[in-house]
XYZ file of N, CA, C and O in Angstrom:
612
model
N -34.852 -1.133 -23.839
C -33.950 -0.835 -22.626
C -32.413 -1.412 -23.456
O -32.092 -2.776 -23.978
N -31.474 -0.863 -22.925
C -30.069 -1.463 -23.084
C -29.925 -2.950 -22.268
O -30.162 -2.999 -21.226
N -29.134 -3.709 -23.026
C -28.576 -5.009 -22.483
C -26.995 -5.365 -22.674
O -26.687 -4.775 -23.358
N -26.668 -6.330 -21.888
C -25.371 -6.922 -21.826
C -25.228 -7.531 -22.962
O -25.545 -7.697 -23.582
N -23.773 -6.965 -23.279
C -23.637 -7.264 -24.749
C -23.887 -6.449 -26.256
O -23.094 -6.798 -27.236
N -24.313 -5.493 -25.760
C -24.568 -4.857 -26.581
C -24.149 -3.501 -26.803
O -23.413 -2.980 -25.722
N -24.222 -2.585 -28.014
C -22.729 -1.530 -28.003
C -23.518 -0.562 -26.944
O -24.912 -0.168 -26.966
N -22.501 0.109 -26.015
C -22.915 1.242 -25.762
C -23.414 2.661 -26.455
O -22.835 2.871 -27.632
N -24.794 3.405 -26.439
C -25.100 4.315 -27.138
C -23.637 5.378 -27.025
O -23.339 5.382 -26.001
N -23.686 5.947 -28.128
C -22.509 6.868 -28.425
C -23.015 8.177 -28.000
O -24.240 8.484 -27.911
N -21.759 9.109 -27.654
C -22.752 10.061 -27.232
C -21.291 11.618 -26.999
O -20.022 10.922 -27.003
N -21.636 12.692 -27.440
C -20.332 14.101 -26.814
C -21.186 15.113 -25.763
O -22.251 14.911 -26.464
N -20.555 15.579 -25.028
C -21.074 16.071 -23.774
C -20.392 16.946 -23.146
O -18.819 16.653 -23.669
N -20.532 18.182 -22.561
C -19.108 18.965 -22.006
C -19.003 18.504 -20.830
O -19.859 18.598 -19.636
N -17.904 18.628 -20.118
C -17.014 18.120 -19.085
C -17.198 19.710 -18.084
O -17.604 20.651 -18.508
N -16.544 19.336 -17.089
C -16.730 20.734 -16.423
C -15.816 22.045 -16.600
O -16.346 23.477 -16.367
N -14.778 21.669 -17.820
C -14.221 22.917 -18.221
C -14.909 23.656 -19.915
O -14.593 23.650 -20.724
N -15.892 23.004 -20.227
C -16.894 23.022 -21.319
C -15.996 22.220 -23.208
O -16.402 23.490 -23.725
N -15.243 21.656 -22.320
C -14.439 20.464 -23.439
C -15.581 19.203 -23.477
O -15.943 19.119 -22.804
N -15.573 19.368 -25.296
C -16.540 18.250 -25.277
C -15.975 17.028 -25.226
O -14.478 16.492 -25.658
N -16.455 15.765 -24.662
C -16.164 14.593 -24.360
C -16.864 13.484 -24.986
O -18.602 13.800 -24.618
N -16.108 12.187 -25.820
C -17.240 11.900 -26.208
C -16.727 10.076 -25.482
O -15.570 9.512 -25.840
N -17.620 9.561 -25.665
C -17.666 7.618 -25.410
C -16.305 7.344 -25.940
O -15.520 6.122 -25.794
N -16.391 7.489 -27.403
C -15.205 7.084 -28.120
C -14.011 7.444 -27.802
O -13.194 6.508 -28.487
N -13.801 8.653 -27.319
C -12.845 8.910 -27.001
C -11.970 7.787 -26.039
O -10.817 7.838 -25.753
N -13.049 6.754 -25.492
C -12.196 5.787 -24.191
C -12.144 4.625 -25.131
O -11.809 3.806 -24.143
N -12.289 4.154 -25.962
C -12.014 3.091 -26.541
C -10.613 2.461 -26.318
O -9.695 2.900 -26.092
N -10.934 0.909 -25.843
C -9.152 0.638 -25.181
C -9.303 0.814 -24.163
O -8.716 0.302 -23.577
N -10.100 1.569 -23.658
C -10.319 1.459 -21.949
C -11.789 0.954 -21.335
O -12.713 1.359 -22.224
N -11.967 0.187 -20.395
C -12.832 -0.121 -19.738
C -13.520 1.124 -19.189
O -12.450 2.075 -18.880
N -14.675 1.679 -19.020
C -15.436 2.345 -18.402
C -16.587 2.126 -17.783
O -17.356 1.777 -17.743
N -16.630 2.916 -16.485
C -17.607 2.622 -16.086
C -18.567 4.200 -16.140
O -18.210 5.475 -15.515
N -19.674 4.124 -16.517
C -20.413 5.420 -16.886
C -21.844 5.060 -15.798
O -22.571 3.835 -15.810
N -21.755 6.552 -14.662
C -22.406 6.404 -13.907
C -23.899 7.221 -14.106
O -23.270 8.460 -14.313
N -25.145 7.301 -13.853
C -25.603 8.062 -14.355
C -26.273 8.559 -12.635
O -26.533 7.821 -11.858
N -26.451 9.580 -12.530
C -26.812 10.086 -10.784
C -27.668 11.325 -10.958
O -27.562 12.164 -11.928
N -28.468 11.551 -10.259
C -29.759 12.502 -10.458
C -29.164 13.798 -10.112
O -29.346 15.269 -11.071
N -28.263 14.370 -9.263
C -28.437 15.762 -8.641
C -27.327 15.961 -7.852
O -27.024 14.899 -6.800
N -26.095 16.981 -8.181
C -25.053 17.484 -7.625
C -25.834 17.311 -6.483
O -26.267 18.157 -6.002
N -24.182 17.556 -5.761
C -24.536 18.008 -3.928
C -25.660 17.867 -3.398
O -26.280 18.135 -2.146
N -26.528 16.582 -4.061
C -27.441 15.977 -2.716
C -26.608 14.814 -2.351
O -25.958 14.280 -2.392
N -27.591 14.530 -1.064
C -26.771 13.694 -0.426
C -26.342 12.263 -1.004
O -25.437 11.733 -0.461
N -27.647 11.535 -1.525
C -26.740 10.349 -1.749
C -26.108 10.005 -3.244
O -25.436 10.113 -3.397
N -26.043 11.664 -3.802
C -25.096 11.406 -5.489
C -24.066 12.394 -4.809
O -22.592 11.516 -5.133
N -23.475 12.671 -3.278
C -22.442 13.262 -2.840
C -21.841 11.951 -2.139
O -20.836 11.730 -2.599
N -22.419 11.248 -1.951
C -22.124 9.973 -1.179
C -21.415 8.704 -1.965
O -20.560 8.779 -2.039
N -21.944 9.005 -3.589
C -22.216 8.263 -4.695
C -20.459 8.635 -4.837
O -19.782 7.865 -5.229
N -20.373 9.454 -5.039
C -19.160 10.744 -6.018
C -18.299 10.469 -4.945
O -17.096 10.184 -5.813
N -18.314 10.693 -3.516
C -16.977 10.728 -2.862
C -16.935 9.159 -2.681
O -15.230 8.698 -2.730
N -17.682 7.767 -2.770
C -17.074 6.286 -2.887
C -16.354 6.351 -4.320
O -15.326 5.463 -3.851
N -16.804 6.911 -5.198
C -15.936 6.372 -6.550
C -14.538 7.784 -6.134
O -13.651 7.041 -6.887
N -14.476 8.296 -5.535
C -13.558 8.982 -5.519
C -12.317 8.848 -4.348
O -11.091 8.654 -4.845
N -12.884 8.417 -3.701
C -12.311 7.287 -2.569
C -11.908 6.183 -3.126
O -10.494 5.643 -2.449
N -12.265 5.204 -4.156
C -11.873 4.477 -4.622
C -11.227 4.304 -5.929
O -10.539 3.531 -6.794
N -11.041 5.841 -6.625
C -10.200 5.809 -7.431
C -9.318 5.476 -7.952
O -8.855 4.731 -9.250
N -7.827 5.148 -6.862
C -6.601 4.646 -7.323
C -7.193 3.185 -7.448
O -6.520 2.388 -8.347
N -7.888 2.490 -7.034
C -8.350 0.631 -6.837
C -8.735 1.271 -8.575
O -8.515 0.100 -9.359
N -9.756 2.098 -9.369
C -9.679 1.868 -10.857
C -8.946 2.052 -11.526
O -8.880 1.514 -12.518
N -8.143 3.150 -11.489
C -6.754 3.651 -12.567
C -6.187 2.065 -12.024
O -5.006 2.155 -13.376
N -6.015 1.209 -10.955
C -4.655 -0.098 -11.132
C -5.479 -0.780 -12.542
O -4.947 -1.105 -12.902
N -6.713 -0.508 -12.264
C -7.686 -1.306 -13.400
C -7.413 -1.479 -14.692
O -8.317 -1.658 -15.269
N -6.804 0.311 -14.325
C -7.033 1.040 -16.266
C -8.673 1.374 -16.800
O -8.953 0.825 -17.591
N -9.941 1.605 -15.671
C -10.884 1.702 -15.824
C -11.216 3.579 -15.568
O -10.998 4.082 -14.529
N -12.217 3.854 -16.637
C -12.495 5.494 -16.725
C -13.366 5.295 -15.619
O -14.426 4.338 -15.821
N -13.819 5.963 -15.009
C -15.008 7.001 -14.380
C -15.976 8.208 -14.793
O -15.133 9.273 -15.216
N -16.716 7.659 -15.407
C -17.720 9.081 -15.853
C -18.707 8.938 -15.380
O -19.809 7.952 -15.235
N -18.746 10.494 -14.482
C -20.880 10.659 -14.328
C -21.095 11.351 -15.014
O -20.737 12.408 -15.251
N -22.387 11.144 -15.089
C -23.223 12.254 -15.964
C -24.842 12.216 -14.982
O -25.326 11.464 -14.245
N -25.207 14.016 -15.233
C -26.428 13.851 -15.111
C -27.007 15.421 -15.627
O -26.044 16.152 -16.246
N -28.377 15.503 -15.701
C -28.609 16.506 -15.852
C -28.175 18.306 -15.515
O -28.650 19.147 -16.418
N -27.604 17.775 -14.735
C -26.635 19.160 -14.207
C -25.816 20.062 -15.259
O -25.614 19.460 -15.792
N -25.893 21.364 -15.006
C -25.094 22.247 -15.792
C -23.591 21.964 -15.556
O -23.298 20.814 -14.559
N -22.750 22.637 -16.868
C -21.334 22.669 -16.353
C -20.645 23.279 -15.169
O -19.947 22.776 -14.481
N -21.459 24.493 -14.866
C -21.250 25.371 -14.046
C -21.685 24.060 -12.457
O -20.391 24.384 -11.341
N -22.608 23.501 -12.357
C -22.879 23.153 -11.448
C -21.626 21.684 -10.991
O -21.366 21.268 -9.721
N -21.922 21.070 -11.997
C -20.572 19.864 -12.279
C -19.289 20.509 -11.639
O -18.300 19.795 -11.004
N -18.989 21.278 -11.650
C -17.633 22.035 -11.627
C -17.790 22.595 -10.193
O -16.864 21.960 -9.790
N -18.606 22.638 -9.506
C -18.864 23.586 -8.378
C -18.271 21.844 -7.202
O -17.947 22.023 -6.404
N -19.935 21.101 -7.794
C -19.289 19.764 -7.430
C -18.047 18.998 -7.519
O -17.537 18.504 -6.504
N -17.680 19.253 -8.211
C -15.915 18.716 -8.546
C -15.245 19.068 -7.708
O -14.383 18.564 -7.084
N -15.045 20.870 -7.687
C -13.842 21.706 -6.901
C -14.370 21.139 -5.274
O -13.285 20.927 -4.416
N -15.526 21.035 -4.920
C -15.995 21.039 -3.507
C -15.680 19.870 -2.939
O -14.909 19.483 -1.764
N -15.612 18.737 -3.701
C -15.434 17.265 -3.165
C -14.191 16.898 -3.568
O -13.665 15.199 -3.798
N -13.095 16.857 -4.617
C -11.969 16.640 -4.899
C -12.081 15.612 -6.304
O -11.411 14.888 -5.459
N -13.156 15.959 -6.720
C -13.594 14.419 -7.552
C -12.176 14.523 -8.998
O -12.364 15.632 -9.692
N -11.741 13.528 -8.891
C -10.588 13.354 -9.230
C -10.876 12.473 -11.234
O -10.492 12.503 -12.276
N -12.566 12.683 -11.077
C -12.874 11.709 -12.522
C -13.955 12.834 -13.374
O -13.805 13.923 -12.851
N -14.428 12.278 -14.400
C -14.806 13.100 -15.302
C -16.339 12.972 -15.042
O -17.094 12.141 -15.014
N -16.385 14.214 -14.717
C -18.883 14.655 -14.815
C -18.729 15.064 -16.022
O -18.596 16.345 -16.916
N -19.710 14.855 -16.638
C -20.654 15.244 -17.526
C -22.224 16.164 -17.432
O -22.850 15.552 -16.978
N -22.424 16.372 -18.302
C -23.374 17.777 -18.396
C -24.557 17.367 -19.392
O -24.094 17.755 -20.572
N -25.695 16.500 -19.298
C -26.650 16.013 -19.650
C -27.715 17.132 -19.695
O -28.982 16.573 -19.571
N -27.333 18.638 -20.355
C -28.579 19.108 -19.510
C -29.857 19.271 -20.631
O -31.129 19.796 -20.513
N -29.444 18.590 -21.399
C -30.582 18.671 -22.658
C -31.764 17.208 -22.729
O -32.129 16.806 -23.481
N -30.956 16.485 -21.495
C -31.197 15.216 -21.465
C -31.532 14.340 -22.535
O -32.249 13.089 -22.503
N -30.388 14.107 -23.336
C -30.692 13.413 -24.408
C -30.182 12.141 -24.243
O -30.303 10.999 -24.396
N -28.722 11.855 -23.553
C -27.794 10.493 -23.056
C -28.791 9.845 -22.162
O -28.876 8.615 -22.373
N -29.658 10.632 -21.144
C -30.297 10.032 -19.614
C -31.130 9.354 -20.757
O -31.489 8.241 -20.401
N -31.963 9.988 -21.829
C -33.263 9.318 -22.446
C -32.095 8.212 -23.690
O -32.813 6.578 -23.399
N -31.513 8.333 -24.266
C -30.412 7.010 -24.969
C -30.605 5.588 -24.114
O -30.304 5.223 -24.584
N -29.912 6.272 -23.163
C -29.713 5.098 -21.753
C -30.944 4.686 -21.208
O -30.551 3.161 -20.204
N -32.212 5.222 -21.572
C -32.556 4.234 -20.828
C -33.116 4.975 -19.464
O -33.785 4.009 -18.001
N -32.492 5.694 -18.643
C -32.728 6.463 -17.185
C -33.418 7.352 -16.727
O -33.314 7.468 -15.360
N -33.987 7.824 -17.749
C -34.603 8.713 -17.803
C -36.082 8.677 -17.067
O -36.769 7.804 -18.270
N -36.985 8.081 -16.072
C -37.945 7.659 -15.697
C -38.519 8.389 -14.937
O -38.573 9.287 -13.663
N -40.079 8.271 -15.034
C -41.249 8.718 -14.032
C -40.771 8.276 -12.531
O -40.543 7.200 -12.048
N -41.033 8.916 -11.603
C -40.727 9.017 -10.209
C -41.496 9.364 -9.421
O -42.214 9.859 -10.161
N -41.515 8.856 -7.973
C -42.181 9.865 -7.041
C -41.283 9.904 -6.178
O -40.890 9.115 -5.391
N -42.246 10.696 -5.997
C -41.650 11.743 -3.779
C -42.746 12.042 -3.609
O -43.624 13.347 -3.582
N -43.143 11.941 -2.113
C -44.133 12.516 -1.687
C -46.001 12.200 -2.625
O -46.550 13.367 -1.961
N -46.001 11.310 -2.947
C -47.260 10.907 -3.946
C -46.696 11.615 -5.167
O -47.917 12.076 -5.524
N -46.089 12.661 -5.478
C -46.100 13.535 -6.527
C -45.577 12.897 -7.696
O -43.713 12.547 -7.370
N -45.543 12.804 -8.947
C -44.870 12.115 -9.867
C -43.875 13.155 -10.301
O -44.379 14.448 -11.182
N -42.933 12.896 -11.095
C -42.263 13.978 -11.736
C -40.832 13.137 -12.693
O -40.690 11.750 -12.450
N -40.155 13.240 -13.387
C -39.060 12.723 -14.757
C -38.062 12.623 -13.530
O -37.425 14.475 -13.396
N -37.069 12.045 -13.647
C -36.048 12.591 -13.311
C -34.856 11.242 -13.472
O -35.458 10.202 -14.040
N -34.175 11.077 -13.146
C -32.648 10.050 -13.391
C -32.652 9.067 -12.403
O -32.885 8.878 -11.284
N -33.188 7.834 -12.957
C -32.892 6.946 -12.465
C -31.195 5.831 -11.924
O -30.676 5.668 -13.239
N -30.881 6.045 -11.039
C -29.283 5.712 -10.644
C -28.992 4.637 -11.212
O -29.382 3.898 -10.668
N -28.222 4.758 -12.078
C -27.563 3.643 -12.981
C -26.537 3.286 -13.578
O -25.935 4.991 -13.875
N -25.917 2.290 -13.278
C -24.549 2.207 -13.588
C -24.099 1.345 -14.818
O -24.276 0.184 -14.841
N -23.439 1.602 -15.620
C -22.926 0.670 -16.936
C -21.469 0.281 -16.639
O -20.456 1.178 -16.380
N -21.000 -0.748 -17.226
C -19.656 -1.044 -16.943
C -19.521 -0.968 -18.883
O -20.201 -2.151 -19.341
N -18.725 -0.951 -19.405
C -18.445 -0.905 -20.865
C -16.977 -1.065 -20.956
O -16.279 -0.532 -20.568
N -16.988 -2.227 -21.930
C -15.282 -3.202 -22.386
C -14.416 -1.721 -23.135
O -15.658 -1.089 -23.708
N -13.498 -2.250 -23.326
C -12.841 -1.747 -24.547
C -13.162 -1.829 -25.760
O -12.742 -0.832 -26.348
N -14.290 -2.667 -25.800
C -14.590 -2.157 -27.718
C -15.802 -1.498 -27.200
O -16.823 -1.726 -28.444
N -16.194 -0.937 -26.727
C -18.010 -0.427 -26.834
C -18.721 -0.769 -26.263
O -20.072 -0.428 -26.609
N -19.007 -2.075 -25.616
C -19.809 -2.809 -25.664
C -20.170 -3.329 -24.084
O -19.234 -3.197 -23.452
N -21.408 -3.003 -23.469
C -22.102 -3.259 -22.453
C -21.759 -4.806 -21.823
O -22.295 -5.687 -22.400
N -20.901 -4.597 -20.848
C -20.368 -5.803 -20.077
C -21.233 -6.200 -18.812
O -21.689 -7.263 -18.235
N -21.650 -5.093 -17.878
C -22.496 -4.994 -17.019
C -23.386 -3.715 -16.409
O -23.395 -2.401 -17.148
N -24.586 -3.993 -16.251
C -25.794 -3.337 -15.575
C -26.055 -3.517 -14.766
O -26.563 -3.960 -14.030
N -26.189 -1.920 -13.926
C -26.213 -2.148 -12.219
C -27.771 -1.181 -12.409
O -27.473 0.254 -12.418
N -28.956 -1.229 -11.917
C -30.232 -0.890 -12.472
C -30.726 -0.346 -11.444
O -30.265 -1.146 -9.670
N -31.160 0.495 -11.071
C -31.807 1.087 -9.511
C -30.569 0.685 -8.468
O -30.836 0.240 -7.366
N -29.461 1.838 -8.761
C -28.491 1.659 -7.541
C -28.975 2.395 -6.325
O -29.659 3.236 -5.624
N -28.540 1.205 -4.961
C -28.417 2.006 -3.672
C -27.020 2.016 -3.486
O -26.404 1.236 -3.835
N -26.975 3.050 -3.050
C -25.184 3.812 -3.184
C -24.617 2.895 -2.404
O -23.258 2.410 -2.779
N -25.305 2.621 -1.142
C -24.681 2.081 0.383
C -23.832 1.043 -0.797
O -24.737 -0.121 -0.715
N -22.238 0.185 -0.789
C -21.824 -0.700 -1.236
C -21.671 -1.138 -2.772
O -21.352 -1.685 -3.147
N -22.114 0.176 -3.515
C -22.602 0.085 -4.799
C -20.843 -0.112 -5.269
O -20.316 -0.760 -6.270
N -19.726 1.061 -5.291
C -18.532 0.895 -5.327
C -17.953 0.154 -4.906
O -17.420 -0.823 -6.238
N -18.025 -1.112 -3.737
C -17.420 -2.638 -4.327
C -18.168 -3.286 -5.407
O -17.123 -4.371 -5.530
N -19.506 -3.428 -5.379
C -20.149 -4.154 -6.268
C -19.344 -4.136 -7.517
O -18.817 -5.189 -8.581
N -19.125 -2.774 -8.063
C -18.418 -2.391 -9.004
C -17.386 -3.318 -9.493
O -16.624 -3.878 -10.711
N -15.960 -2.821 -8.440
C -15.492 -3.557 -8.382
C -14.857 -4.796 -8.589
O -13.863 -5.936 -8.910
N -15.839 -5.533 -7.400
C -16.290 -7.448 -7.680
C -16.379 -7.583 -9.154
O -15.437 -8.480 -9.644
N -17.114 -6.679 -9.687
C -17.658 -7.133 -11.315
C -15.992 -6.895 -11.902
O -15.892 -7.853 -13.158
N -15.533 -5.548 -11.859
C -14.159 -5.436 -12.865
C -13.139 -7.104 -12.409
O -12.518 -7.094 -13.425
N -13.480 -6.835 -11.655
C -12.046 -8.189 -11.141
C -12.146 -9.654 -11.732
O -11.925 -10.111 -11.454
N -13.644 -9.454 -11.720
C -14.415 -10.786 -12.619
C -13.919 -11.068 -14.049
O -14.639 -12.299 -14.499
N -14.203 -9.546 -14.633
C -14.253 -10.064 -15.771
C -12.271 -9.383 -16.619
O -11.727 -8.588 -16.044
C-alpha cells in the first residue's frame, strides 16, 4: 500500500485525444490524482462536476487535477464533453495504474463479489511525493476536504 511521504508511482496513459500523459510531466506542480470507478455513473458524475465547479480554486492554487478510471479514451471523451470537464481524464484500460496505486479491489454489490476501483484520491507534491491520501472517498464534501488540505500545505 502506498504511504504519505513515498514517491508516487510513475505512469503514462492516454488522455481524451489519445495523447500520452505521464505523471512526470507535472513535476513542479502539485497534482490531485483521483481514481474513480466509471464514467457517466451518478457518484462519478457528481465527483467530476464537483472538481469542475471548484476548478478555479485549484487553478489559483496552481494544482493540476487528473482523473483516472479503467474506462476507454472514447468513454472519457464523451464524459468530458457532456459535463464540460476542464481537467485531464486518463484511460487505464489495462488496469495497470489502478493496481500500482492499490485501488483495484474486490468489491461487493447485492452480495456479488467483483473487482473494481475503490474511489481514492492522492495529493502529490511538486517533487512527485505523496503528501495526502483519501481512501474510500465519499463524494459529498470530498472536494472541499481536498481544498482544506491544499491550503494547509
